[in-house]
JSON list of C-alpha atoms in Angstrom, two decimals:
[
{"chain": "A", "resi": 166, "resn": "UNK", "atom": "CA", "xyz": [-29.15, 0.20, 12.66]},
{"chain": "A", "resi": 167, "resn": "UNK", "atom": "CA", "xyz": [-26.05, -0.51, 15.22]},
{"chain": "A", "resi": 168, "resn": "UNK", "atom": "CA", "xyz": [-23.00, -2.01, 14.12]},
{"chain": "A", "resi": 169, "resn": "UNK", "atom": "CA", "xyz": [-23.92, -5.25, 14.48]},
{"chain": "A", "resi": 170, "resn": "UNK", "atom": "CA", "xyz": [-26.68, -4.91, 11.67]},
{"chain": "A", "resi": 171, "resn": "UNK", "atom": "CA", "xyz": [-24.14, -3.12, 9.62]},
{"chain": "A", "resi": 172, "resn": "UNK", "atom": "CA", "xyz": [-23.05, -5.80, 6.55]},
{"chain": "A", "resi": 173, "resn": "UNK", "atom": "CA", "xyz": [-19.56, -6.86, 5.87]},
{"chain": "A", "resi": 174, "resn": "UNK", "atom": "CA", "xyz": [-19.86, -5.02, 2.91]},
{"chain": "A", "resi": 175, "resn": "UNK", "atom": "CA", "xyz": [-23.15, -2.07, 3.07]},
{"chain": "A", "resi": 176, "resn": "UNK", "atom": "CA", "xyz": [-24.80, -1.36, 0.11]},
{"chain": "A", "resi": 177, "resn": "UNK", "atom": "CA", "xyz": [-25.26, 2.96, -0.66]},
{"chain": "A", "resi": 178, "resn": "UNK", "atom": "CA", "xyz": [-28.37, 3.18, 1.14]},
{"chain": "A", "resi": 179, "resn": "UNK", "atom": "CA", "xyz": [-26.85, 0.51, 4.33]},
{"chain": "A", "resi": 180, "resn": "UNK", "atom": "CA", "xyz": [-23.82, 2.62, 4.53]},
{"chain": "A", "resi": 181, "resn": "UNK", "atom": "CA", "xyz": [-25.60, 6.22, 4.62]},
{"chain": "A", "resi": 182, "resn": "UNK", "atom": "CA", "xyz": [-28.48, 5.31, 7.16]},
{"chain": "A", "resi": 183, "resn": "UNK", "atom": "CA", "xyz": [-25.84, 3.91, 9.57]},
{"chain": "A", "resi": 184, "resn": "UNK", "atom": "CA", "xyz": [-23.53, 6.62, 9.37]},
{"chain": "A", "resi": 185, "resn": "UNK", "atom": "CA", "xyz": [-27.10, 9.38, 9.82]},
{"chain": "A", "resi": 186, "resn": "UNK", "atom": "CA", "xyz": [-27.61, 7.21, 12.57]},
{"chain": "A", "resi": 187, "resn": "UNK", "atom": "CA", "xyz": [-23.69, 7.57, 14.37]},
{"chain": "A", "resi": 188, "resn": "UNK", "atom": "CA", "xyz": [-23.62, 11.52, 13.17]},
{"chain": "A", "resi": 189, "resn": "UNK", "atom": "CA", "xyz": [-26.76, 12.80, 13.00]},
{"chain": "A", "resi": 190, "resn": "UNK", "atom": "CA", "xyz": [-26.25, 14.45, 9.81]},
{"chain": "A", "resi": 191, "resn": "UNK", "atom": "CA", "xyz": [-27.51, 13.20, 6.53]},
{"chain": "A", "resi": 192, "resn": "UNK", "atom": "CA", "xyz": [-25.25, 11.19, 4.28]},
{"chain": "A", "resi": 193, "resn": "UNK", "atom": "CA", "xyz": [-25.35, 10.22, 0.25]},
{"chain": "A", "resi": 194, "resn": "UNK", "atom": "CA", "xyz": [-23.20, 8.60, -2.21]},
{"chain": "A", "resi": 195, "resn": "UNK", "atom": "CA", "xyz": [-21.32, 11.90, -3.02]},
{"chain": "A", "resi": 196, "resn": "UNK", "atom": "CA", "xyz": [-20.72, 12.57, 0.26]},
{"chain": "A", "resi": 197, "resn": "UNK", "atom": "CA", "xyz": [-19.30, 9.32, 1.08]},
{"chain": "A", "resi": 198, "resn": "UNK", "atom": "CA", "xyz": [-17.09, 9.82, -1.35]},
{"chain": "A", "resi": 199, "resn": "UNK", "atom": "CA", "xyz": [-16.07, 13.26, -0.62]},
{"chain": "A", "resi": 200, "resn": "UNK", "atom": "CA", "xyz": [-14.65, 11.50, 2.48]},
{"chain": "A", "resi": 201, "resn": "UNK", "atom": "CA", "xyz": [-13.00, 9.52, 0.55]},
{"chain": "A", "resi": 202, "resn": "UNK", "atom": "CA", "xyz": [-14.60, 6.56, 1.67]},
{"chain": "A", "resi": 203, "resn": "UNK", "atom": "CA", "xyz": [-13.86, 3.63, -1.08]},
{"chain": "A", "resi": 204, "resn": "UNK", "atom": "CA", "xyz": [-16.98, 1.75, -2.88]},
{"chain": "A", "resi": 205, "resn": "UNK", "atom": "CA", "xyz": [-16.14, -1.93, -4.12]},
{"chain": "A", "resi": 206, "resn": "UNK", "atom": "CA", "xyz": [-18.19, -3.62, -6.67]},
{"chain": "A", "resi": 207, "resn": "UNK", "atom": "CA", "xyz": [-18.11, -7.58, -6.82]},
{"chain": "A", "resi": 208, "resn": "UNK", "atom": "CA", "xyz": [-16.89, -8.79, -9.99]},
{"chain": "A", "resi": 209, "resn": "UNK", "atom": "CA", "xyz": [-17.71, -12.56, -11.11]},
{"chain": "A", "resi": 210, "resn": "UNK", "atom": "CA", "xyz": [-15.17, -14.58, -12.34]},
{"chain": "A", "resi": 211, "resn": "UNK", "atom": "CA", "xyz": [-14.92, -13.44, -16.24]},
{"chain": "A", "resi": 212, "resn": "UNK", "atom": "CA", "xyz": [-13.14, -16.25, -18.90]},
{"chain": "A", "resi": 213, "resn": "UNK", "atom": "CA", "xyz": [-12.13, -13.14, -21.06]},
{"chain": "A", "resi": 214, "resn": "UNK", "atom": "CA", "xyz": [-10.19, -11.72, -17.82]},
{"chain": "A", "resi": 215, "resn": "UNK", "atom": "CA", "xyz": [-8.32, -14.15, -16.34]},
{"chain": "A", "resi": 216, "resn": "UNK", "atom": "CA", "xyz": [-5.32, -12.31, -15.53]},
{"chain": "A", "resi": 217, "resn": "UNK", "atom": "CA", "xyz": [-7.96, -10.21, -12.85]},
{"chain": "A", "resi": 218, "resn": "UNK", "atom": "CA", "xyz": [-8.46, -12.97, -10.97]},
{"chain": "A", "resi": 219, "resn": "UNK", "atom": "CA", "xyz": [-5.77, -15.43, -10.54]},
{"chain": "A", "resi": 220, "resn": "UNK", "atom": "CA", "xyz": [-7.16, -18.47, -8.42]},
{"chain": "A", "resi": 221, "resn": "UNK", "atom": "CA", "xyz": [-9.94, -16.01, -7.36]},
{"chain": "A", "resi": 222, "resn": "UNK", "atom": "CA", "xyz": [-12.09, -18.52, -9.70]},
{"chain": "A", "resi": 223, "resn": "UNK", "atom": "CA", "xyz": [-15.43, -17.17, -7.67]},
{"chain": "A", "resi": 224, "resn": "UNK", "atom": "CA", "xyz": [-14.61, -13.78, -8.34]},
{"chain": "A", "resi": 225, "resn": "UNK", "atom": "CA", "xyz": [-13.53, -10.78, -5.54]},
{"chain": "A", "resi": 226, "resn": "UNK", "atom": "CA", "xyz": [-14.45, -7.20, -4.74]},
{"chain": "A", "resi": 227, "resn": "UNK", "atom": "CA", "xyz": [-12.79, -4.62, -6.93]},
{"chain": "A", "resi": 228, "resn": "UNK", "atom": "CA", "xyz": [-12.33, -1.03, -5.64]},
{"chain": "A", "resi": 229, "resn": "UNK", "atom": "CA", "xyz": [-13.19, 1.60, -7.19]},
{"chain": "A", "resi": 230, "resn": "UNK", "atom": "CA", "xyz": [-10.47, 4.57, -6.41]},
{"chain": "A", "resi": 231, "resn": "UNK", "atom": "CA", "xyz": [-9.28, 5.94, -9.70]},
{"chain": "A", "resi": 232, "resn": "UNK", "atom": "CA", "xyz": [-9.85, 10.13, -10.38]},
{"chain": "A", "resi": 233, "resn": "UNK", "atom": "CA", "xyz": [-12.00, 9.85, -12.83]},
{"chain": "A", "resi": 234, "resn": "UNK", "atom": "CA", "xyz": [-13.89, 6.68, -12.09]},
{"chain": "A", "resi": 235, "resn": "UNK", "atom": "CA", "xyz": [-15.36, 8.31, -8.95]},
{"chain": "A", "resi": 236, "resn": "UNK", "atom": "CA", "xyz": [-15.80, 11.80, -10.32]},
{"chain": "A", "resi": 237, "resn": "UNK", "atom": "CA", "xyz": [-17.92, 10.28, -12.09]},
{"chain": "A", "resi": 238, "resn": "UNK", "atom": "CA", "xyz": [-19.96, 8.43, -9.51]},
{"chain": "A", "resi": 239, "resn": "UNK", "atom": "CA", "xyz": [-19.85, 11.97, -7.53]},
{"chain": "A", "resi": 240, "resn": "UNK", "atom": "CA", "xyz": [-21.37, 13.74, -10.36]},
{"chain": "A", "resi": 241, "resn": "UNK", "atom": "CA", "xyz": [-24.14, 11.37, -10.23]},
{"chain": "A", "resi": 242, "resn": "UNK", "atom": "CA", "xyz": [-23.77, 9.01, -12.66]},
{"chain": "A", "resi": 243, "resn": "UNK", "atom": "CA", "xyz": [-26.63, 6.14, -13.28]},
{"chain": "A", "resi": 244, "resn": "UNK", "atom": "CA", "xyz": [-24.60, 3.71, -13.77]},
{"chain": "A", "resi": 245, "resn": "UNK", "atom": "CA", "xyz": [-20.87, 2.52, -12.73]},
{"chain": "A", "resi": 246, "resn": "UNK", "atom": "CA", "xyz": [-17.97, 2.89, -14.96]},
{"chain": "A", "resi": 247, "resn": "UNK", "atom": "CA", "xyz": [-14.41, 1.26, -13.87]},
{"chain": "A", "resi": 248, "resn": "UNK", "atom": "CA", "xyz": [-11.01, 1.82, -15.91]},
{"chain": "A", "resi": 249, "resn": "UNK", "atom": "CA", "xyz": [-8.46, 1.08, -13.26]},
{"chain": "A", "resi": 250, "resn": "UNK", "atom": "CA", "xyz": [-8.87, -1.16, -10.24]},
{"chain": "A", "resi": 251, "resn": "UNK", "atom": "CA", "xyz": [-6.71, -3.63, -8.45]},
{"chain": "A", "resi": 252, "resn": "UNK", "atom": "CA", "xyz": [-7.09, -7.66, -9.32]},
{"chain": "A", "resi": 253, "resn": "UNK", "atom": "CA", "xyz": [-7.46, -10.13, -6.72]},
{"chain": "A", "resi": 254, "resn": "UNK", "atom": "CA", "xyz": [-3.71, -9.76, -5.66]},
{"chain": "A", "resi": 255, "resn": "UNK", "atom": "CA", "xyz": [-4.52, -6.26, -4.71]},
{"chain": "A", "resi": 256, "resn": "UNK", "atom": "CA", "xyz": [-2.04, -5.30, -7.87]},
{"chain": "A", "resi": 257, "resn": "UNK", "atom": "CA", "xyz": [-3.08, -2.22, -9.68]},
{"chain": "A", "resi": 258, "resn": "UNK", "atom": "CA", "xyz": [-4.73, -2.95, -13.30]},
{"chain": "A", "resi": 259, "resn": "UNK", "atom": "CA", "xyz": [-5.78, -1.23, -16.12]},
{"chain": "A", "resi": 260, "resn": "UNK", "atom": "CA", "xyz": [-9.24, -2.47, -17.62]},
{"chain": "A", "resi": 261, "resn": "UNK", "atom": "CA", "xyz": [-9.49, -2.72, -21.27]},
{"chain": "A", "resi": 262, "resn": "UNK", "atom": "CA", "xyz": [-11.31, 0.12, -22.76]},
{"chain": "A", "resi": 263, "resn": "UNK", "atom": "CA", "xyz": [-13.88, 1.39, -22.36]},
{"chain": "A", "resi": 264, "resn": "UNK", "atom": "CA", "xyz": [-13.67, -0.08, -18.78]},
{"chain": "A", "resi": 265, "resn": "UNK", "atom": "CA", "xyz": [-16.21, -2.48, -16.82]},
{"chain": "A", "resi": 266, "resn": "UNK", "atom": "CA", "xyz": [-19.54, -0.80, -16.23]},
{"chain": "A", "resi": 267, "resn": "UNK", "atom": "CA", "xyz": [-22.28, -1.85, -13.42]},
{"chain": "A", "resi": 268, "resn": "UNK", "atom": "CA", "xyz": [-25.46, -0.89, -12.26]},
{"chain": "A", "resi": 269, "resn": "UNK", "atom": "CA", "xyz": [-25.20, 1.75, -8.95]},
{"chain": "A", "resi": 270, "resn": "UNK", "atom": "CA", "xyz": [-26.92, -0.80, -6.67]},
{"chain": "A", "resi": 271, "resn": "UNK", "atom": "CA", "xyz": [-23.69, -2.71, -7.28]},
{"chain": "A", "resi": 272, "resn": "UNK", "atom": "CA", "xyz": [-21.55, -0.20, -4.98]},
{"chain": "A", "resi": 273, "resn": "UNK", "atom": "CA", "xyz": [-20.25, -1.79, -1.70]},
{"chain": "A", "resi": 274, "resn": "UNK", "atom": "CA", "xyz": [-18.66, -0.33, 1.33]},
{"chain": "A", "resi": 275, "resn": "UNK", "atom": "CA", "xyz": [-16.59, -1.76, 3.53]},
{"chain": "A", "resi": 276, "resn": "UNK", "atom": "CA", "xyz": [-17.81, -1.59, 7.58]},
{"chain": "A", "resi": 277, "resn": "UNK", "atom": "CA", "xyz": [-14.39, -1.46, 8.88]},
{"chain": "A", "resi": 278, "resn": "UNK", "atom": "CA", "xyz": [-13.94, 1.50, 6.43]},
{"chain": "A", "resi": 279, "resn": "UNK", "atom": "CA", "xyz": [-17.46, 3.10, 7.48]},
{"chain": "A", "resi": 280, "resn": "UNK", "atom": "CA", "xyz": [-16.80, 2.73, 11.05]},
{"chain": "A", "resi": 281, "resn": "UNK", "atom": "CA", "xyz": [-13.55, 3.97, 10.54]},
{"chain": "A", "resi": 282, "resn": "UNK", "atom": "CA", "xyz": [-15.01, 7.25, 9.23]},
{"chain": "A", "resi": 283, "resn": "UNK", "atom": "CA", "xyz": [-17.57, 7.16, 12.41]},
{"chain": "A", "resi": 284, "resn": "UNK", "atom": "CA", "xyz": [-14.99, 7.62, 14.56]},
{"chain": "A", "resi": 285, "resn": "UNK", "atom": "CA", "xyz": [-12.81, 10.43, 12.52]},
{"chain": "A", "resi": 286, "resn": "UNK", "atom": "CA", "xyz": [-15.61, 12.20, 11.95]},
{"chain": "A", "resi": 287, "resn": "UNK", "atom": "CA", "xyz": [-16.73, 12.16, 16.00]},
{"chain": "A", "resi": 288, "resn": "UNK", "atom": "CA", "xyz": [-12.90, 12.96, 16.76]},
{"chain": "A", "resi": 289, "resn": "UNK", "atom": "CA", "xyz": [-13.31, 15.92, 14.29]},
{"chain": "A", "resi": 290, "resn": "UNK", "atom": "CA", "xyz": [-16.38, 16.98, 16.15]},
{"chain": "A", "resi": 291, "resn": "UNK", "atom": "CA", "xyz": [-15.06, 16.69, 19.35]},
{"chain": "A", "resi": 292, "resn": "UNK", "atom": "CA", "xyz": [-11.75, 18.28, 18.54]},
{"chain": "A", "resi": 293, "resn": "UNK", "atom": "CA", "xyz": [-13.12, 22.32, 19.11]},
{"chain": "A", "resi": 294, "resn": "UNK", "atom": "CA", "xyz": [-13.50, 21.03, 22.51]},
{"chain": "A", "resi": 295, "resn": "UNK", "atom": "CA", "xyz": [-10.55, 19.45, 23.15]},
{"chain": "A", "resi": 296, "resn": "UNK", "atom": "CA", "xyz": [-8.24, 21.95, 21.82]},
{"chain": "A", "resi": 297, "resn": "UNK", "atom": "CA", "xyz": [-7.18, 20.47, 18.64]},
{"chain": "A", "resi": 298, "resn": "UNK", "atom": "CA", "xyz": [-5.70, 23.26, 17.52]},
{"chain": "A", "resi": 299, "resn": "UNK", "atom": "CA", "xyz": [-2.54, 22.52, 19.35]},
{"chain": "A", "resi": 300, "resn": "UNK", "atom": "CA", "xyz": [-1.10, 20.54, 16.54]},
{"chain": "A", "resi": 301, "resn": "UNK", "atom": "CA", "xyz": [-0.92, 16.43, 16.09]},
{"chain": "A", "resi": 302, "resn": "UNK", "atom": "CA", "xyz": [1.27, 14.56, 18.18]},
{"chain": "A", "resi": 303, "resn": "UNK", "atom": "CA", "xyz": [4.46, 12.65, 17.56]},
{"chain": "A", "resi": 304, "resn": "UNK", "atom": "CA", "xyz": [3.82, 9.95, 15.20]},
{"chain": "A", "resi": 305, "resn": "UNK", "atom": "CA", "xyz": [4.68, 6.05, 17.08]},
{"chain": "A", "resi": 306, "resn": "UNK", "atom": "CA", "xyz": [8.15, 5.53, 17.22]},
{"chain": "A", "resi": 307, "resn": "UNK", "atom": "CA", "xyz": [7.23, 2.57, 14.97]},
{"chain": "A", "resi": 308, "resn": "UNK", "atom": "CA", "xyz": [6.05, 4.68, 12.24]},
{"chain": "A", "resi": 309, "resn": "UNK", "atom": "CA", "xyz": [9.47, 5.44, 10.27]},
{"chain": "A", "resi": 310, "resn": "UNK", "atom": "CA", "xyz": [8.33, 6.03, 6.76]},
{"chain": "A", "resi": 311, "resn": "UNK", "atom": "CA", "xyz": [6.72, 4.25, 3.98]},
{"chain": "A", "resi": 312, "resn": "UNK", "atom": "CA", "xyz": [8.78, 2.77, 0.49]},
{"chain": "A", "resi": 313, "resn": "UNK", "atom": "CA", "xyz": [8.84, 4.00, -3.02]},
{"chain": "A", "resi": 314, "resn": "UNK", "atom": "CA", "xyz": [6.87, 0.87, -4.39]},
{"chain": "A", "resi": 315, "resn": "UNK", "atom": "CA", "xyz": [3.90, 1.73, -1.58]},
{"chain": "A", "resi": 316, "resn": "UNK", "atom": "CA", "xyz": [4.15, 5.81, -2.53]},
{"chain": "A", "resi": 317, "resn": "UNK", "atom": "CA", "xyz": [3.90, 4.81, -6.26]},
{"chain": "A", "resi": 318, "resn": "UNK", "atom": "CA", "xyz": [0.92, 2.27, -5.69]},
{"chain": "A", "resi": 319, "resn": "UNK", "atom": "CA", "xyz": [-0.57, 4.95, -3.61]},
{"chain": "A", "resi": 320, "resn": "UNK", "atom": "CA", "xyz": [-0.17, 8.28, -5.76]},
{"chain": "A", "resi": 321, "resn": "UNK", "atom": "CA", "xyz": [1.40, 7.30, -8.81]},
{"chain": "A", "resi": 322, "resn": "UNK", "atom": "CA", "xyz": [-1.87, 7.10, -10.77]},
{"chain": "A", "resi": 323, "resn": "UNK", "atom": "CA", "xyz": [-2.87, 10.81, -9.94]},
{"chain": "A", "resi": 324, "resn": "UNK", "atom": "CA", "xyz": [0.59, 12.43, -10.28]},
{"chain": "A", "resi": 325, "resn": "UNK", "atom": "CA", "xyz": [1.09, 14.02, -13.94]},
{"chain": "A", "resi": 326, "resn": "UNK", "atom": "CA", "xyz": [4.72, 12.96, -13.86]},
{"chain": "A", "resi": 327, "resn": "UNK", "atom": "CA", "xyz": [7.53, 10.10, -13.36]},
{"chain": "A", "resi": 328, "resn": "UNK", "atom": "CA", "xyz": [6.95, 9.23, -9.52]},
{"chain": "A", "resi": 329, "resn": "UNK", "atom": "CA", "xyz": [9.52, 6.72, -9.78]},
{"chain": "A", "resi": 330, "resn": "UNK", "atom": "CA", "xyz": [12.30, 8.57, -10.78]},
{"chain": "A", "resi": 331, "resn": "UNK", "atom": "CA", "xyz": [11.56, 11.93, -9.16]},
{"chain": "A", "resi": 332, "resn": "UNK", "atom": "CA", "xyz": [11.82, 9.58, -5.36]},
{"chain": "A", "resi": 333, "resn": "UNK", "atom": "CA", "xyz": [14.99, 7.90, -7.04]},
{"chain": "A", "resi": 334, "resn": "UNK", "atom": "CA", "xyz": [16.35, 12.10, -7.58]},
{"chain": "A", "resi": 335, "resn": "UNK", "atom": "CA", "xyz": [15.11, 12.78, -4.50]},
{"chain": "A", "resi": 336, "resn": "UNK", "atom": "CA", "xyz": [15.15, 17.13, -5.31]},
{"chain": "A", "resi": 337, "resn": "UNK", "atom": "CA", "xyz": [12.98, 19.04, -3.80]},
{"chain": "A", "resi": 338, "resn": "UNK", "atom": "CA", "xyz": [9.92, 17.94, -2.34]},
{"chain": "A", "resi": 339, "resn": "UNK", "atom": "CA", "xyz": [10.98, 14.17, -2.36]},
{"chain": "A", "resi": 340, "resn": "UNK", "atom": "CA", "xyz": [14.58, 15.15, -0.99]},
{"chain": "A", "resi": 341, "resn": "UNK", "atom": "CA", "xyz": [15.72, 15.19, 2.75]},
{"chain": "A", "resi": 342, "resn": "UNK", "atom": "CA", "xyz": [14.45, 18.89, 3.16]},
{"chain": "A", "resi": 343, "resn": "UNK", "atom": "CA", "xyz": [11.02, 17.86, 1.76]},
{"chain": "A", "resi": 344, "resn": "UNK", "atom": "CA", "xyz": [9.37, 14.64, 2.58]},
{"chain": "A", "resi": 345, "resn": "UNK", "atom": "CA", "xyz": [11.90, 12.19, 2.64]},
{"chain": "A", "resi": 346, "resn": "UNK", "atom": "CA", "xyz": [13.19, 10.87, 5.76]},
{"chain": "A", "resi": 347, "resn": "UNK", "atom": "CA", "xyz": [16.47, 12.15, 6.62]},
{"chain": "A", "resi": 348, "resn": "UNK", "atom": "CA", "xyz": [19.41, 9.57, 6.39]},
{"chain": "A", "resi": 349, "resn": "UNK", "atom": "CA", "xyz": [17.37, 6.76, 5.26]},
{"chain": "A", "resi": 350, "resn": "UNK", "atom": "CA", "xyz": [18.93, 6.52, 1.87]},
{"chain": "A", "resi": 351, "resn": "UNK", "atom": "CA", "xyz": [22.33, 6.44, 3.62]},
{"chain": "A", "resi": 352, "resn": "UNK", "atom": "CA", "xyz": [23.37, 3.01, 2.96]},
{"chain": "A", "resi": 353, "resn": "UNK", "atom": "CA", "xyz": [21.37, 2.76, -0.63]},
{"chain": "A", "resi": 354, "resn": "UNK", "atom": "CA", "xyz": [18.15, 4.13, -2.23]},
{"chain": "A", "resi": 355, "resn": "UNK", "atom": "CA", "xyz": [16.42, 1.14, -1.62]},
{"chain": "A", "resi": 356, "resn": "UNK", "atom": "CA", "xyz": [16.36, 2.03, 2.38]},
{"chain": "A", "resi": 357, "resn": "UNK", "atom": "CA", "xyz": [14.98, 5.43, 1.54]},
{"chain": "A", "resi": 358, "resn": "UNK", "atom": "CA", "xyz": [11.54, 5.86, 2.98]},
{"chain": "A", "resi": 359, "resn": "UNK", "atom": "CA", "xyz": [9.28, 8.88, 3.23]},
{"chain": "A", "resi": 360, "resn": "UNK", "atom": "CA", "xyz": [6.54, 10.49, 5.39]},
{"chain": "A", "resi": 361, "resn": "UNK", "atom": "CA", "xyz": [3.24, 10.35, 2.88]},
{"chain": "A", "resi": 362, "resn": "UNK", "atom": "CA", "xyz": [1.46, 13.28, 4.46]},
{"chain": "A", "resi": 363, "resn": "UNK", "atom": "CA", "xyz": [4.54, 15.81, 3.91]},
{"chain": "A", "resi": 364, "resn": "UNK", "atom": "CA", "xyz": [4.64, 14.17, 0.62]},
{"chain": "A", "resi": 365, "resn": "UNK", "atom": "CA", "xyz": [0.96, 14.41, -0.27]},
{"chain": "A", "resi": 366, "resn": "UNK", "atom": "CA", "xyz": [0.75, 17.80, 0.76]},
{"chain": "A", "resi": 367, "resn": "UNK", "atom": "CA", "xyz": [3.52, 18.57, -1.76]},
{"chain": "A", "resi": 368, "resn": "UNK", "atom": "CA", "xyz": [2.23, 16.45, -4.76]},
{"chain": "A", "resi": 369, "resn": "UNK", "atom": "CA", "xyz": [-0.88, 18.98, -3.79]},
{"chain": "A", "resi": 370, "resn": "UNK", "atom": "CA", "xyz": [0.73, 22.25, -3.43]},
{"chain": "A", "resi": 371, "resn": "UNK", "atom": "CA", "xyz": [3.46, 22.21, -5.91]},
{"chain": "A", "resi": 372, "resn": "UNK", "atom": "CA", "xyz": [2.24, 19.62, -8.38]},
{"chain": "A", "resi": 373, "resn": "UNK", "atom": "CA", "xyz": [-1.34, 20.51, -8.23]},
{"chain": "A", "resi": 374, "resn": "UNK", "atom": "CA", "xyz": [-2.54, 17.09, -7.42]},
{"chain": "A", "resi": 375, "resn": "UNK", "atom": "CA", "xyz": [-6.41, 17.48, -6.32]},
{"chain": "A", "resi": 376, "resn": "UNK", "atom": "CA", "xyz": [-7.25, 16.57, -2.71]},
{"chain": "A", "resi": 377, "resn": "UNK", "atom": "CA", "xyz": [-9.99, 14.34, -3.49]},
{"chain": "A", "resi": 378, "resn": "UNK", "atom": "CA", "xyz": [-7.67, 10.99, -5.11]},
{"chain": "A", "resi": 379, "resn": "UNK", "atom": "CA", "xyz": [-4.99, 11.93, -2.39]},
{"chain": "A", "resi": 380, "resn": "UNK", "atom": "CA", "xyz": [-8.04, 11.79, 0.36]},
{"chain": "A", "resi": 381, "resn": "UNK", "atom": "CA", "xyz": [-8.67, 8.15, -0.98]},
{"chain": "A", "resi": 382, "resn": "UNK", "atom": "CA", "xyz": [-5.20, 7.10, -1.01]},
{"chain": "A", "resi": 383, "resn": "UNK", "atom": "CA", "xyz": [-5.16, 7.16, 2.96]},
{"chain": "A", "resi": 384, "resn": "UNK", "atom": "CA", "xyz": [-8.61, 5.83, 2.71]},
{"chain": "A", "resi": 385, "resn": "UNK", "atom": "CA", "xyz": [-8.00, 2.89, 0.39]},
{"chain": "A", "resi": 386, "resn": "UNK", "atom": "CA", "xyz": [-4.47, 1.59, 1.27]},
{"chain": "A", "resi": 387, "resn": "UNK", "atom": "CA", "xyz": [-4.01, -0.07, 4.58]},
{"chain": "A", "resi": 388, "resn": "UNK", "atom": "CA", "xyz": [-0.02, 0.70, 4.39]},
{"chain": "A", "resi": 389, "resn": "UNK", "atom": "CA", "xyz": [-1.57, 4.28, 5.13]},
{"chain": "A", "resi": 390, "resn": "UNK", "atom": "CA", "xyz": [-4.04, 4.28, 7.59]},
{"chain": "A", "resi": 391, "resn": "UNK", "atom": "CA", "xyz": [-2.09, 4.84, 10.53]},
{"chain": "A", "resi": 392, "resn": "UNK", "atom": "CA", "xyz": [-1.20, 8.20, 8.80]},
{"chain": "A", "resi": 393, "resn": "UNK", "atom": "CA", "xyz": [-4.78, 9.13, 8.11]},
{"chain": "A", "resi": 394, "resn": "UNK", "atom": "CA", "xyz": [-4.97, 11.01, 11.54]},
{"chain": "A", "resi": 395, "resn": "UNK", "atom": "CA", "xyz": [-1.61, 13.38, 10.80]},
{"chain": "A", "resi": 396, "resn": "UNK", "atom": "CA", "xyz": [-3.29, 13.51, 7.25]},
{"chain": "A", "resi": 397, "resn": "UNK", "atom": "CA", "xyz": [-6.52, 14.69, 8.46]},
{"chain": "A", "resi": 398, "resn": "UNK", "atom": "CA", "xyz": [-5.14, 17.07, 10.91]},
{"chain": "A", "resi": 399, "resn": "UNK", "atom": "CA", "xyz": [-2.87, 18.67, 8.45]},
{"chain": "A", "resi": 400, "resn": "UNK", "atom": "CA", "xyz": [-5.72, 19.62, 6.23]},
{"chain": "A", "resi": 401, "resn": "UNK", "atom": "CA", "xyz": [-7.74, 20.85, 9.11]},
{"chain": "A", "resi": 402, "resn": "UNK", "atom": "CA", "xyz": [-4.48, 22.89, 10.00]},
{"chain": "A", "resi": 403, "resn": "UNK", "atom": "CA", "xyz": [-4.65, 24.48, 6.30]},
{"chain": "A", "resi": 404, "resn": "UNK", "atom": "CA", "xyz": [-7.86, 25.15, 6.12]},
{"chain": "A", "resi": 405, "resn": "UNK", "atom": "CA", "xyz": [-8.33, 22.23, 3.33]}
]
C-alpha cells in the first residue's frame, strides 16, 4: 500500500499495514497509540446532542485523546468508550455519562497524522547516523511561544491542578526561569506566552503528569506540531 492507497481517514488495520510497509516493523492499535497517534471515530448527527454539532447537521469526526479513554483502547478494549472529545468547533466537551461507546472497527486515523509519524519515526532511525546526539537546533525565529488558552486546551485535562491560574502566577515552572518566555508578560499577562516542551517536561517531572496524554497533545493539536520535533528530541535526550 503507498500513500496514494492510504484513505483520508485509515481504518486500524489500513493504518498498521501502511506504516509495516514504510518501517518494516510490525504495527497494532496499542502501538499506534503509544506514539501517540490520535484515532477519530465518526459520530452521526444525534437530536439528543445538538450542542456537539452545531451546523455539523451530517455529523463530524470526534477524536479520541482523553487519559483514560485511550488507556482503555491500549489495554485492549472490545469496544470504544468516549467521555471527553472536542465538538465540531474543535471546542473541548464533556460527554454525558457514561460517555459514547462504538464498536473498534469504528477507529479512524488521520493520513496526514500517519505519514507524519512515517517520517519521525525514519528521522529517529536515521538520527544514530547522523549524530543526533548533538542536541536540536534553534527553534524558527517565528516560533515565539504558544498562549495560555492553547496550553490549557492542550494539557489542562491531564494536569491534577488549576492550569489557569498557576500560568496567571507564573512561579516556578510556569515563571520566566521555567517555561515561560522571558519578557513576554511585560506589557500585560495576556502577551505572556510559553515554550510547551519546557513546559510539558515540567507538568511531567514535577507534577507527575504521565508521558503518554502529553505525547498526544503534540500529536493531536496542530498549534503544536511544529514543536513535536524539540518534543521528541527532548525525550530521546532523557532517555524517555
Amino acid at each position: 500500500m503507498n500513500t496514494t492507497d492510504l484513505p483520508f481517514r485509515a481504518n486500524t488495520a489500513e493504518a498498521c499495514s501502511w506504516l509495516t510497509q514504510r518501517t518494516g516493523s510490525a504495527w497494532t492499535l496499542a502501538r499506534l497509540l503509544e506514539h501517540a497517534l490520535t484515532p477519530y471515530v465518526w459520530l452521526d448527527f444525534d437530536p439528543a446532542h445538538p450542542e456537539l454539532f452545531g451546523e455539523a447537521n451530517g455529523g463530524y469526526a470526534a477524536p479520541i485523546f482523553f487519559r483514560d479513554d485511550v488507556a482503555r483502547l491500549a489495554a485492549g478494549s472490545d469496544d470504544v468508550l468516549i467521555t471527553l472529545t472536542k465538538d465540531a468547533y474543535q471546542i473541548v466537551a464533556r460527554l454525558p455519562a457514561p460517555g459514547f461507546t462504538r464498536p473498534l472497527d469504528a477507529l479512524r486515523f488521520l493520513k496526514k497524522d500517519l505519514e507524519h509519524l512515517a517520517t519521525e519515526f525514519a528521522r529517529a532511525q536515521a538520527a544514530p547516523e547522523e549524530g543526533a546526539g548533538a542536541g536540536p537546533g534553534p527553534a524558527p525565529a517565528s516560533r515565539h511561544g504558544v498562549g495560555k488558552a492553547q496550553l490549557i486546551e492542550a494539557f489542562g485535562a491531564h494536569a491534577r491542578m488549576d492550569l489557569d491560574r498557576a500560568l496567571d502566577d507564573a512561579i516556578g515552572i510556569f515563571g520566566d526561569d521555567g517555561a515561560r518566555i522571558k519578557a513576554s508578560a511585560r506589557k500585560s499577562k495576556r502577551h505572556a506566552v510559553w515554550n510547551p516542551v519546557t513546559l510539558a517536561l515540567g507538568l511531567h517531572d514535577v507534577y507527575r503528569v504521565p508521558l503518554g496524554p502529553l505525547r498526544r497533545a503534540f500529536a493531536s493539536h496542530d498549534f503544536l506540531r511544529e514543536w513535536r520535533g524539540d518534543w521528541e528530541q527532548s525525550l530521546h535526550l532523557l532517555g524517555k
